PDB file of C-alpha atoms in Angstrom:
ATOM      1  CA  UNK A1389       0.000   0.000   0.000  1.00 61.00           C
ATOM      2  CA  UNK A1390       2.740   2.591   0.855  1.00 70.00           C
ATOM      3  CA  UNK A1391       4.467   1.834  -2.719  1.00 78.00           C
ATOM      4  CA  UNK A1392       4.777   4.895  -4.889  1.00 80.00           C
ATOM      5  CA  UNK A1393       3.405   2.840  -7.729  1.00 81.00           C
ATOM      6  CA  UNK A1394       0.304   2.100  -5.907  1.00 88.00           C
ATOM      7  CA  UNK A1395      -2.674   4.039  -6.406  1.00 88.00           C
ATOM      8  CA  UNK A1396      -5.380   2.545  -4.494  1.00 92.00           C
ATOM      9  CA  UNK A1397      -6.648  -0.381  -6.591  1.00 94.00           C
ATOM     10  CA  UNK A1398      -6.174  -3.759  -6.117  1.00 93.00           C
ATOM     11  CA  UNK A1399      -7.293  -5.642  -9.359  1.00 93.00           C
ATOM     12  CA  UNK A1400      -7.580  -9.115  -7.665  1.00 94.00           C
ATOM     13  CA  UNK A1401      -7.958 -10.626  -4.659  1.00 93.00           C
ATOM     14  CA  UNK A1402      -8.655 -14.228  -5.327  1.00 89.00           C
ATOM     15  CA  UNK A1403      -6.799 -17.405  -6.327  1.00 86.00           C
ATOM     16  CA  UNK A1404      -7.911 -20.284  -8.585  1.00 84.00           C
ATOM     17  CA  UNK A1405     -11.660 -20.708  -7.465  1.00 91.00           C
ATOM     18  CA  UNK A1406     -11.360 -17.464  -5.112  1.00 94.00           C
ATOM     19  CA  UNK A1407     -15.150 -18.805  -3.382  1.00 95.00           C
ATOM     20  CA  UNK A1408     -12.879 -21.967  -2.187  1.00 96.00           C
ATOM     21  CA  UNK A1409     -10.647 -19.767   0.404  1.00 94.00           C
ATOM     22  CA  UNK A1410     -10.869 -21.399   3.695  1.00 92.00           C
ATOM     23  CA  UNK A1411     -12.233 -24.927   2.257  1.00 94.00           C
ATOM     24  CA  UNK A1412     -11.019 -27.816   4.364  1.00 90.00           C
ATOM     25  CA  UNK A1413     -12.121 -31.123   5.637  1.00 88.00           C
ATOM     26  CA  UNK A1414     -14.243 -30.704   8.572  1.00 84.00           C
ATOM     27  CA  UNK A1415     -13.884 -34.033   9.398  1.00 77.00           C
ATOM     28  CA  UNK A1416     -10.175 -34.608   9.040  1.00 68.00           C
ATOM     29  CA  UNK A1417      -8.097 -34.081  12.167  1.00 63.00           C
ATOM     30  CA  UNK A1418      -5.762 -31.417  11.913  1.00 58.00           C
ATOM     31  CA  UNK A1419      -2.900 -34.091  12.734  1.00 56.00           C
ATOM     32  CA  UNK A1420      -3.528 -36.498  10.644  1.00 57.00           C
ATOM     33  CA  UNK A1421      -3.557 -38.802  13.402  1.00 59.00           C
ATOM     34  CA  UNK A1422      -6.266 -41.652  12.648  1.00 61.00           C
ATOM     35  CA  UNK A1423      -7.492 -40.503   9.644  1.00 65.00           C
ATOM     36  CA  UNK A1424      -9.882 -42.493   7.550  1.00 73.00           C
ATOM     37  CA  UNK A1425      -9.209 -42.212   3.960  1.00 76.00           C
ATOM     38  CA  UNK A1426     -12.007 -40.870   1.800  1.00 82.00           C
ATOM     39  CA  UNK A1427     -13.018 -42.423  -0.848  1.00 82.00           C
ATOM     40  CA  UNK A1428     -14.800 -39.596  -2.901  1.00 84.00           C
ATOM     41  CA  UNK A1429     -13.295 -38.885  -6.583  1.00 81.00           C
ATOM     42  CA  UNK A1430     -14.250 -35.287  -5.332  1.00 86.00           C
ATOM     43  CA  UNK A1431     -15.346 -32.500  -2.847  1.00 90.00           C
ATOM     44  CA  UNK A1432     -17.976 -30.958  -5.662  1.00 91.00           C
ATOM     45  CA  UNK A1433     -19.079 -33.326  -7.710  1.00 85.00           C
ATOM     46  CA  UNK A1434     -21.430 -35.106  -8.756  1.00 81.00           C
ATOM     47  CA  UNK A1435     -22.427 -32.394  -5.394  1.00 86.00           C
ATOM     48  CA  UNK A1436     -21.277 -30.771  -2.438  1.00 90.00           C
ATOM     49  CA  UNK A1437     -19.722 -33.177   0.254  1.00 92.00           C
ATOM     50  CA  UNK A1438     -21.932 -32.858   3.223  1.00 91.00           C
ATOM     51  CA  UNK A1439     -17.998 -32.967   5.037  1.00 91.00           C
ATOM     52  CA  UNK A1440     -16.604 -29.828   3.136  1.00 93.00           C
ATOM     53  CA  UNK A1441     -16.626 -27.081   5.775  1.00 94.00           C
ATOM     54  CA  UNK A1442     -16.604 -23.503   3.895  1.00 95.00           C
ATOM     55  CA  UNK A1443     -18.137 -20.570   4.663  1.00 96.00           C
ATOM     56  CA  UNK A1444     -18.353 -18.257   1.639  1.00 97.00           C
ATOM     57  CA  UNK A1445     -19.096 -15.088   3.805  1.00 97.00           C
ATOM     58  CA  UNK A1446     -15.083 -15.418   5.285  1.00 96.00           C
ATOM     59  CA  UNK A1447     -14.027 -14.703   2.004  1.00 97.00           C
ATOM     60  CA  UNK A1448     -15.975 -11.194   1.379  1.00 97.00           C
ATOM     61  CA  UNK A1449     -15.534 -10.137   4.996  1.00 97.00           C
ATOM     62  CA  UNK A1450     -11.653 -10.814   4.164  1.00 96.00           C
ATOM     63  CA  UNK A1451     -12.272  -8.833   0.883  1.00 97.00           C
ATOM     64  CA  UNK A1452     -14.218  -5.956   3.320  1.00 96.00           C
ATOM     65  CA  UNK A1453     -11.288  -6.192   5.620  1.00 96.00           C
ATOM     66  CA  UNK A1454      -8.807  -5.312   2.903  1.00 96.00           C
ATOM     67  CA  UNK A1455     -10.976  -2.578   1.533  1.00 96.00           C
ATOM     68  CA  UNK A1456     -10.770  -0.615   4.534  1.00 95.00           C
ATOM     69  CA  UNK A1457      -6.767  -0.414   4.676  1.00 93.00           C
ATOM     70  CA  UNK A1458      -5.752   3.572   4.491  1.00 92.00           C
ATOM     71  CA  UNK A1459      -4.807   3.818   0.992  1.00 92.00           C
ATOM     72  CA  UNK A1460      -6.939   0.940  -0.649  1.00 94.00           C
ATOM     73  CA  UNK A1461      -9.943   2.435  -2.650  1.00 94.00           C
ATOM     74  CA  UNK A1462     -11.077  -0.560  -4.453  1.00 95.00           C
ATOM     75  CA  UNK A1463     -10.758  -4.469  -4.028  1.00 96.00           C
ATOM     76  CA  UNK A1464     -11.606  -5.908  -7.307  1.00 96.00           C
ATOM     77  CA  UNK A1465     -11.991  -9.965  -8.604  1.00 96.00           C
ATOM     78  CA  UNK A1466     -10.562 -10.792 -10.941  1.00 94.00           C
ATOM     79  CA  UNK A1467     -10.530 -14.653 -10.425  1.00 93.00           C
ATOM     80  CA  UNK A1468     -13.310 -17.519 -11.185  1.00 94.00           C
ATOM     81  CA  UNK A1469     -15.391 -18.249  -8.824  1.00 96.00           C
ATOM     82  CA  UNK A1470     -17.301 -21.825  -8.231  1.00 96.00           C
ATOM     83  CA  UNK A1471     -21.030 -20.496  -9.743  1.00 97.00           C
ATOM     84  CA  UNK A1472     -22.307 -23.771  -8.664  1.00 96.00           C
ATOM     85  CA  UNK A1473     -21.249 -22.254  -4.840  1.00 97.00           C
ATOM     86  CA  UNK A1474     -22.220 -18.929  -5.670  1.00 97.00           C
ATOM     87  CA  UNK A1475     -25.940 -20.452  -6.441  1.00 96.00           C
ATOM     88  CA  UNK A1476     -25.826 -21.689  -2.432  1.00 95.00           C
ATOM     89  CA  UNK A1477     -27.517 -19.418   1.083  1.00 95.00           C
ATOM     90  CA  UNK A1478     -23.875 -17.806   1.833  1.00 95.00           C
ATOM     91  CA  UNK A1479     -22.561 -18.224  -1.512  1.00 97.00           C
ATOM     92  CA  UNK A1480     -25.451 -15.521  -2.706  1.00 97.00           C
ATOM     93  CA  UNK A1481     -24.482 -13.163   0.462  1.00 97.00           C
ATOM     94  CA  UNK A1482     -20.926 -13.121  -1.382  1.00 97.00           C
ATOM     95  CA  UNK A1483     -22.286 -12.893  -4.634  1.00 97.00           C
ATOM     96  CA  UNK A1484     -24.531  -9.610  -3.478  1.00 97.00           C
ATOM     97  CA  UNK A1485     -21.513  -8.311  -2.098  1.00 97.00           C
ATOM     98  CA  UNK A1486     -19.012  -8.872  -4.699  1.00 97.00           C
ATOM     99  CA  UNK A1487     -21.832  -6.850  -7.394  1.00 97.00           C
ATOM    100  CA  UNK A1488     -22.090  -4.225  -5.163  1.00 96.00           C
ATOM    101  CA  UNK A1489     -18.779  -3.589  -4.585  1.00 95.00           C
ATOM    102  CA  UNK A1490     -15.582  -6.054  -5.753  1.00 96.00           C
ATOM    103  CA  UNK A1491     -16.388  -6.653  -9.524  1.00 95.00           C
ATOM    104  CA  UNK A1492     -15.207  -4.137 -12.191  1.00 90.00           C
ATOM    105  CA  UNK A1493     -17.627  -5.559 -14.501  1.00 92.00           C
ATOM    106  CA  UNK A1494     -16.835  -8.718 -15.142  1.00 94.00           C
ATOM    107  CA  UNK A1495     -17.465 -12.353 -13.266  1.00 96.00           C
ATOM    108  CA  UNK A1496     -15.890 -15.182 -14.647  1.00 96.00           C
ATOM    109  CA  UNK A1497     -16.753 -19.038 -14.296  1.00 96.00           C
ATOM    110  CA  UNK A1498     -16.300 -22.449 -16.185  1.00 95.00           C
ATOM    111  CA  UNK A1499     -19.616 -24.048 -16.117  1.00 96.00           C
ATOM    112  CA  UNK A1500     -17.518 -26.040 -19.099  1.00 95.00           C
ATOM    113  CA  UNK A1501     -20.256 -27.430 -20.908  1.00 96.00           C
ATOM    114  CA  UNK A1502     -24.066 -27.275 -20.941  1.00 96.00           C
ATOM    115  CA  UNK A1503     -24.688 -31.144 -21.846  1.00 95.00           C
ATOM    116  CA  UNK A1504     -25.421 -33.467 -18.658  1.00 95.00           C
ATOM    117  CA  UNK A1505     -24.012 -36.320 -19.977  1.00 93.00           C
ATOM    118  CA  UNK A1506     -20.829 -34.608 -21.155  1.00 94.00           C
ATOM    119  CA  UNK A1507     -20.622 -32.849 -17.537  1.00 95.00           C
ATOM    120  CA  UNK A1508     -21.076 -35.655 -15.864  1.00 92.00           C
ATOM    121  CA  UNK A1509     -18.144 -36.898 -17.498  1.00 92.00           C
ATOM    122  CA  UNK A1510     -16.099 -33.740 -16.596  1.00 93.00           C
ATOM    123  CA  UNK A1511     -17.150 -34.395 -13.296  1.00 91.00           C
ATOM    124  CA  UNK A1512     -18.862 -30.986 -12.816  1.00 93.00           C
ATOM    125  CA  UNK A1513     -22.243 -30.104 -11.440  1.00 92.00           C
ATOM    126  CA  UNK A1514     -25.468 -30.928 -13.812  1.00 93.00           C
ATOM    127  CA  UNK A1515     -26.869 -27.878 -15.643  1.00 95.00           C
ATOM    128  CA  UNK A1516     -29.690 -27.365 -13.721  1.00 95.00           C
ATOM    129  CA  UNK A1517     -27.097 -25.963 -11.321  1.00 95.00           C
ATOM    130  CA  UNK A1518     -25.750 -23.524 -13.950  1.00 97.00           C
ATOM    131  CA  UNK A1519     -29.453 -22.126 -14.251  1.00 97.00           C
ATOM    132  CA  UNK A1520     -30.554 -21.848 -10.956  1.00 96.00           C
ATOM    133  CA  UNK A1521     -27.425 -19.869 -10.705  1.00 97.00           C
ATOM    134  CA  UNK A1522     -28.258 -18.009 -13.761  1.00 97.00           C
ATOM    135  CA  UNK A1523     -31.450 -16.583 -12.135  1.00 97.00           C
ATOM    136  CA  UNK A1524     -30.006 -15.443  -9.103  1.00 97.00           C
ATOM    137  CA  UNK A1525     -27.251 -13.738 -10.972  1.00 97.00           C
ATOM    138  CA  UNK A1526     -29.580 -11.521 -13.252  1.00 96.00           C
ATOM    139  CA  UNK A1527     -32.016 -11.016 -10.151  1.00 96.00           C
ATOM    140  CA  UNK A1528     -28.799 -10.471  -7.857  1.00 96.00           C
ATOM    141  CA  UNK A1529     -27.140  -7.641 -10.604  1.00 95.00           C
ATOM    142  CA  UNK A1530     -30.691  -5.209 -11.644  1.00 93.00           C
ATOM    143  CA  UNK A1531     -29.641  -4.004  -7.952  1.00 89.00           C
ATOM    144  CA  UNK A1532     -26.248  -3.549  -8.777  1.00 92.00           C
ATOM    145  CA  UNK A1533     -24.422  -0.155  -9.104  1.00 91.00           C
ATOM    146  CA  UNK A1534     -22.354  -1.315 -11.955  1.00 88.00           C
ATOM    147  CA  UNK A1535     -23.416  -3.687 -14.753  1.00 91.00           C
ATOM    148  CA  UNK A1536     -21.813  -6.942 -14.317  1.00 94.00           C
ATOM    149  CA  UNK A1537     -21.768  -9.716 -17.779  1.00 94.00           C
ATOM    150  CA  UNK A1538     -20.425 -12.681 -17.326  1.00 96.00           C
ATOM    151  CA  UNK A1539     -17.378 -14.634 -18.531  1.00 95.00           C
ATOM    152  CA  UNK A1540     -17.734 -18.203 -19.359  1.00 95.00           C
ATOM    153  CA  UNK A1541     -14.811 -20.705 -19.877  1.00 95.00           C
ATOM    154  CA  UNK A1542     -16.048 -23.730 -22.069  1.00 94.00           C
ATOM    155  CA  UNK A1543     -14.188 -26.681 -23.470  1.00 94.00           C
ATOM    156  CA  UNK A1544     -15.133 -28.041 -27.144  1.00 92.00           C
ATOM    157  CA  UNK A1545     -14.494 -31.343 -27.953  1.00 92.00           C
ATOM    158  CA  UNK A1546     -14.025 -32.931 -24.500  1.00 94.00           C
ATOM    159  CA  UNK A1547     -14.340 -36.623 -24.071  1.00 93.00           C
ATOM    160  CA  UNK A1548     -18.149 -37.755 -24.239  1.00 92.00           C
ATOM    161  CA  UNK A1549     -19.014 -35.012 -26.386  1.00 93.00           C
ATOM    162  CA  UNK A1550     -20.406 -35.734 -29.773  1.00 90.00           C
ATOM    163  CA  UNK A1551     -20.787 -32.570 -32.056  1.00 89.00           C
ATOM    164  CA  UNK A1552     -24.775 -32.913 -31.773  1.00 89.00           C
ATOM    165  CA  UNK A1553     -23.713 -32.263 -28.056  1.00 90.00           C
ATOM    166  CA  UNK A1554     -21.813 -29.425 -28.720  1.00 91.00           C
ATOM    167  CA  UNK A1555     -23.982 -27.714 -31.598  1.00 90.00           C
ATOM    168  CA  UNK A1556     -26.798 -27.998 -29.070  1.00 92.00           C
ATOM    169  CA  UNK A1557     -25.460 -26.703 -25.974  1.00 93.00           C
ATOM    170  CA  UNK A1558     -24.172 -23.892 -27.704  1.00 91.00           C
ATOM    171  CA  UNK A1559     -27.983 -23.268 -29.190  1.00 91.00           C
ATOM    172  CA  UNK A1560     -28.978 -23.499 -25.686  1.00 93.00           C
ATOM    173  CA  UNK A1561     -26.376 -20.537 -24.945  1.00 93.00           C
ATOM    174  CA  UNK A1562     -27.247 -18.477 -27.888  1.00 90.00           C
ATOM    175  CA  UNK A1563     -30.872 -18.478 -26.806  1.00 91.00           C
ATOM    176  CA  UNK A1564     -30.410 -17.609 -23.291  1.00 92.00           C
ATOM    177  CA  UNK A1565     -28.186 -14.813 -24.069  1.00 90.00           C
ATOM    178  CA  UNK A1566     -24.771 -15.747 -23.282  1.00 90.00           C
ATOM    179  CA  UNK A1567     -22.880 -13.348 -25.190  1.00 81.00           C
ATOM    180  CA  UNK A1568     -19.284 -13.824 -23.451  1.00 89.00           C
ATOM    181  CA  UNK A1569     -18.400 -17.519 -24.190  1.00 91.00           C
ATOM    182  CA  UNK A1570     -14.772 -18.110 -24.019  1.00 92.00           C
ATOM    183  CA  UNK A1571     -13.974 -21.640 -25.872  1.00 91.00           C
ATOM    184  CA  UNK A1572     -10.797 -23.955 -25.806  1.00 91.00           C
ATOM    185  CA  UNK A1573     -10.735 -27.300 -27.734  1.00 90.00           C
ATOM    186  CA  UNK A1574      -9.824 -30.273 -25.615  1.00 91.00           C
ATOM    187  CA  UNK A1575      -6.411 -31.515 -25.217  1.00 88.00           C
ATOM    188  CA  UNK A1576      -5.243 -34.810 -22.915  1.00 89.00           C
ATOM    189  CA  UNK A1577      -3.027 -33.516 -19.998  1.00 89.00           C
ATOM    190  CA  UNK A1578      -1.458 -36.257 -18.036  1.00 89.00           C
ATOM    191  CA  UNK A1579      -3.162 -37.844 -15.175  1.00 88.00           C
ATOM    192  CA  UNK A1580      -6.382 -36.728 -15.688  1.00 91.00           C
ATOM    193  CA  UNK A1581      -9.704 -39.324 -16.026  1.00 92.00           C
ATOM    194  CA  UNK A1582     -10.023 -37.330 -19.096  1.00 93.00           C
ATOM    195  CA  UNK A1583      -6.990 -38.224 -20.756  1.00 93.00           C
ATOM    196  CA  UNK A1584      -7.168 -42.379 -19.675  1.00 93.00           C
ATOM    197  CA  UNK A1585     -11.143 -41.410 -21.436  1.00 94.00           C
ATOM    198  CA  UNK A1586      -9.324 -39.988 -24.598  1.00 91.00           C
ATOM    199  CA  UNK A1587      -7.161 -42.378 -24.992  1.00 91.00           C
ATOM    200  CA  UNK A1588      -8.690 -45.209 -24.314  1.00 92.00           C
ATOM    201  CA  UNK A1589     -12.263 -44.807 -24.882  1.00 92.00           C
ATOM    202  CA  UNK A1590     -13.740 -45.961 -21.386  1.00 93.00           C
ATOM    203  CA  UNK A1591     -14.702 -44.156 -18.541  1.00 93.00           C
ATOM    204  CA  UNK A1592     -12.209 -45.024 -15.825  1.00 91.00           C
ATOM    205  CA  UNK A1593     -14.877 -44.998 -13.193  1.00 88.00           C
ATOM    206  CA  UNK A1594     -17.291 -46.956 -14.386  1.00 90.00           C
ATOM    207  CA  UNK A1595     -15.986 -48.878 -17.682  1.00 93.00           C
ATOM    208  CA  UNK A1596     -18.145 -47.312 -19.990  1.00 93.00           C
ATOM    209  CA  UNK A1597     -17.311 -46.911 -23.114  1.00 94.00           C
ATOM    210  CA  UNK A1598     -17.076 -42.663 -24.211  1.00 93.00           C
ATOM    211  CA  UNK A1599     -18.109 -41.211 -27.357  1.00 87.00           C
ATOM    212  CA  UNK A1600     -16.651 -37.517 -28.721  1.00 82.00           C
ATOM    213  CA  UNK A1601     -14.731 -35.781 -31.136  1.00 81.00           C
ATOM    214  CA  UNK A1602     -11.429 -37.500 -31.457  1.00 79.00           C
ATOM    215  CA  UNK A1603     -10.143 -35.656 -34.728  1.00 83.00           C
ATOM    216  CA  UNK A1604      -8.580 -32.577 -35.389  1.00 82.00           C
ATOM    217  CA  UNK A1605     -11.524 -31.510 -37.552  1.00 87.00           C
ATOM    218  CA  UNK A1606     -14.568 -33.106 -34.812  1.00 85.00           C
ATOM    219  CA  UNK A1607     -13.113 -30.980 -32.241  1.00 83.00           C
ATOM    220  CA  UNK A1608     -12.707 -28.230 -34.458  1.00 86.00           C
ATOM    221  CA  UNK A1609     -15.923 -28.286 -36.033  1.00 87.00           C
ATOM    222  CA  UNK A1610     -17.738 -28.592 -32.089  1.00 85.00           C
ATOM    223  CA  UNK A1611     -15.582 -25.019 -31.682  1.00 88.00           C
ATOM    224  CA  UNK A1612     -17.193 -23.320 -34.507  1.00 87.00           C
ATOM    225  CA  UNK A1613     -20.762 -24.082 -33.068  1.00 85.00           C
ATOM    226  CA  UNK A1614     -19.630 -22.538 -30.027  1.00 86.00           C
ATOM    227  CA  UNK A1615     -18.305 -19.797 -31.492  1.00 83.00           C
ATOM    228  CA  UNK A1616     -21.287 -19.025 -33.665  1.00 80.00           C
ATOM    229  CA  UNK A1617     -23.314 -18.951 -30.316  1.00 77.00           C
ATOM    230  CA  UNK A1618     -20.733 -16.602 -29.041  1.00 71.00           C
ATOM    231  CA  UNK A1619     -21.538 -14.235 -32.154  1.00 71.00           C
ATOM    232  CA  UNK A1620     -25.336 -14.404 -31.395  1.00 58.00           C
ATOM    233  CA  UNK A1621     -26.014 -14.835 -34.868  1.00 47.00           C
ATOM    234  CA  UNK A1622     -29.874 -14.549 -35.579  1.00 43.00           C
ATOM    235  CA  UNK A1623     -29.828 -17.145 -38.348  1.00 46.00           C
ATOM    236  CA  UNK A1624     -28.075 -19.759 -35.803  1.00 42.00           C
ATOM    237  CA  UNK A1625     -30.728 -22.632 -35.510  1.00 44.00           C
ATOM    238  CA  UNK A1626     -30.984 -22.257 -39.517  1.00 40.00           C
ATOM    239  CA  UNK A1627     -27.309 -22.036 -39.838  1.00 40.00           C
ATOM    240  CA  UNK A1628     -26.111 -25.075 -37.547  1.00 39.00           C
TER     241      UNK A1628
END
């Protein structure tokens, strides 16, 4: 704060998934000592483990905190943020707070797909979470001093989804409105579920086998329909 460069804005205070600060185990002793080992794939998905202790409301009091250093005039995120948490009781206190003061305009997230069956092999919530969190984001920001759009992070071409898939999620964006779609094609990293799903066709978790764009041109061709829903283009049903 008392750097000459500094001017009173902090463009980011966040992490990662800035709504996870604070997540922990609250089961899990803080030693170690006797711990049972769990056997969930994940704290999130397919939903919220009853066990994961997180209060969303830490984080914007620790954003509030911040904000009232002499010097600070703004505390801005920049981050994602979990929308499937933001949709939850204290994840909407922190969502009212972070419109009404800590967003610049933006609010990114990665709902990653709109397709259940291609979510549920990403391992991410099913879409009705994305639009029950939809509706309290548009009810949340006609309050809000500044107009807030939001950012979303997709992936085209990921295991399990076929281009109908993709062409139709991205028809379901177009008609909804969701003008800032930000779309990556799918590539294996190692030590993922999604690569072993790539590259060997089965899902690791339950041996099924998984469907998708495997080619250059699939994957390429599942980007363009996203893309076209990113361009609202009237004619898009016609066109795709």
């Amino acid at each position: 704060v008392a750097q000459p460069f500094f001017h009173g804005t902090l463009r980011d205070l966040g992490g990662a998934t800035a709504n996870l600060w604070g997540a922990r185990c609250g089961q899990r002793p803080a030693s170690g000592a006797g711990e049972k080992p769990c056997l969930r794939p994940s704290c999130l998905a397919p939903s919220r483990c009853p066990r994961l202790a997180l209060d969303q409301r830490e984080y914007l009091r620790l954003l509030e905190e911040v904000a009232r250093l002499p010097g600070v005039k703004h505390v801005f995120v920049s981050s994602g943020l979990r929308y499937d948490l933001l949709a939850e009781k204290d994840g909407q206190s922190l969502l009212a707070g972070l419109l009404a003061r800590h967003l610049s305009g933006w609010l990114k997230i990665a709902p990653e797909h709109f397709s259940d069956p291609v979510l549920a092999r990403m391992r991410k919530p099913a879409h009705a979470r994305y639009e029950a969190f939809l509706e309290i984001f548009r009810r949340l920001s006609r309050d809000a001093p500044v107009r807030c759009r939001l950012v979303h992070y997709l992936i085209a071409g990921h295991p399990g989804a076929t281009l109908r898939e993709e062409e139709d999620a991205a028809r379901w964006a177009a008609r909804h409105g969701l003008e800032e779609l930000s779309v990556q094609e799918f590539y294996p990293a190692p030590l993922t579920p999604s690569s072993v799903m790539y590259h060997a066709g089965l899902d690791p978790f339950d041996g099924k086998p998984v469907a998708g764009c495997r080619t250059l041109a699939e994957k390429a061709a599942g980007k363009r329909a996203w893309q076209r829903a990113a361009r609202q283009d009237r004619n898009y049903d016609e066109a795709g």
